[in-house]
Tab-separated table of C-alpha atoms in Angstrom:
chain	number	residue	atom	x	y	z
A	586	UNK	CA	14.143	10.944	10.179
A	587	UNK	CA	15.522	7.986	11.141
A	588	UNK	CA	12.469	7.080	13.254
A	589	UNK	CA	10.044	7.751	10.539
A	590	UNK	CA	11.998	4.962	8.142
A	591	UNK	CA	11.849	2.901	11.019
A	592	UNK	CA	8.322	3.241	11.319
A	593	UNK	CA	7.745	2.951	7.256
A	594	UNK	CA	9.902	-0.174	7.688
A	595	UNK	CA	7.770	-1.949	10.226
A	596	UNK	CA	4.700	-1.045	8.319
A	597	UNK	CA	6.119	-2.448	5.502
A	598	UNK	CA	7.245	-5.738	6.821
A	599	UNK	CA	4.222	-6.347	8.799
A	600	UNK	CA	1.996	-6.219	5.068
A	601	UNK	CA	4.240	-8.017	3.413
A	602	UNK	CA	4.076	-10.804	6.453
A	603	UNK	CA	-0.243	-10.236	5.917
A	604	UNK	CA	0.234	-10.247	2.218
A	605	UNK	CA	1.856	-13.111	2.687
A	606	UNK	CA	-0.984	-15.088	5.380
A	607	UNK	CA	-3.546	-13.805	2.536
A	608	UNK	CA	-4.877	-12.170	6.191
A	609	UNK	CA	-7.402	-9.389	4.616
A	610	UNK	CA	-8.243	-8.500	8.293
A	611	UNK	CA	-5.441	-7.556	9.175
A	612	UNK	CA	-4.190	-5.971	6.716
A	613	UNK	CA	-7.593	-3.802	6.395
A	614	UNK	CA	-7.014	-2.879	9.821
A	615	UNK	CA	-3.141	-1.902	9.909
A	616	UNK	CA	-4.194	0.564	6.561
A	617	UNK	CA	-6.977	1.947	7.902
A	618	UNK	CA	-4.421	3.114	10.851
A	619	UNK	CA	-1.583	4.274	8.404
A	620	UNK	CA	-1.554	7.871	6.285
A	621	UNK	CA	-1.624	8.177	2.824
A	622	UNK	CA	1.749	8.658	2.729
A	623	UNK	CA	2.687	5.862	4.395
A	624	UNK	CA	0.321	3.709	2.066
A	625	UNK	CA	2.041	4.982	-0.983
A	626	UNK	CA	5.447	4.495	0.034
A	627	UNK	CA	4.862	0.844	0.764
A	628	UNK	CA	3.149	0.368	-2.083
A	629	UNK	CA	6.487	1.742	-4.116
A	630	UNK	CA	8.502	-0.386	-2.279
A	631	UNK	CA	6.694	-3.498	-2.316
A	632	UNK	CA	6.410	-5.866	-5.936
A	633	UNK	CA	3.807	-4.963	-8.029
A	634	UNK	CA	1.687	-7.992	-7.763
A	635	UNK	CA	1.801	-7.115	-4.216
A	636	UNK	CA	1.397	-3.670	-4.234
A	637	UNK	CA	-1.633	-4.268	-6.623
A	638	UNK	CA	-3.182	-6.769	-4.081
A	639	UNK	CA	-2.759	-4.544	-1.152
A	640	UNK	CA	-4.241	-1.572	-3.134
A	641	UNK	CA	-7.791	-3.205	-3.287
A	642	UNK	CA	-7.779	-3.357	0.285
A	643	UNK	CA	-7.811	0.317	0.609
A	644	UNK	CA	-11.350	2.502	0.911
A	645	UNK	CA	-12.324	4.264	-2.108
A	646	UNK	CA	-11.351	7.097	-0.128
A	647	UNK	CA	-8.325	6.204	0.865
A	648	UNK	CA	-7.608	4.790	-2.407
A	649	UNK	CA	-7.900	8.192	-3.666
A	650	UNK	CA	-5.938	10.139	-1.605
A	651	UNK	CA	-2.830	6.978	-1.717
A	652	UNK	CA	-3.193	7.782	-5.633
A	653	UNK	CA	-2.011	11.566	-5.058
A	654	UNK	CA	1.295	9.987	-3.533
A	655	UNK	CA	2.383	7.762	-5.711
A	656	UNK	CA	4.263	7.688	-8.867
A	657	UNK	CA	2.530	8.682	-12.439
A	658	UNK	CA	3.916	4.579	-13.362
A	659	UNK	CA	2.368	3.081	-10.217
A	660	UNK	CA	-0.783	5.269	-10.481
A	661	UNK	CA	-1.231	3.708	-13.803
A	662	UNK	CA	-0.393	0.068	-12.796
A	663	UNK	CA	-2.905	0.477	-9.863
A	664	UNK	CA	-5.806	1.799	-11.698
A	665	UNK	CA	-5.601	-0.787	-14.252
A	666	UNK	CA	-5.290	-3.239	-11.570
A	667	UNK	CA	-8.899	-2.494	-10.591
A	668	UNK	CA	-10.177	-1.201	-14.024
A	669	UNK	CA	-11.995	-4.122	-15.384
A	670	UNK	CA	-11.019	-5.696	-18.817
């Protein structure tokens, strides 16, 4: 277990560090090599504006599945954060 945390860890830090860079192509590339799973629990642990940004990355495919994971709260925040006004 503790290897998988690890793992979610260095995921995590690594899109927060592309978040950060505002580097789309890299961060399109490290999700498009992580589960849904994994997607979901960084979006939960990152902030929300973050979480939000890194969501519209994701494939409308991949968007859907990373919506099973998460949350009913940050299923909500994330829809409306691509639902236009």
């Amino acid at each position: 277990m503790s290897s998988e945390h690890d793992h979610d860890k260095d995921h995590l830090d690594e899109l927060k560090s592309l978040l950060e860079h505002k580097n789309a192509p890299g961060i399109s590339a490290l999700l498009a090599q992580m589960h849904a799973q994994d997607i979901a629990r960084a979006l939960s642990a990152l902030e929300e504006n973050e979480g939000t940004e890194l969501f519209r990355h994701l494939t409308p495919e991949l968007a859907s599945e990373v919506l099973l994971e998460v949350d009913e709260r940050l299923r909500k925040t994330l829809i409306l954060s691509i639902t236009p006004a």
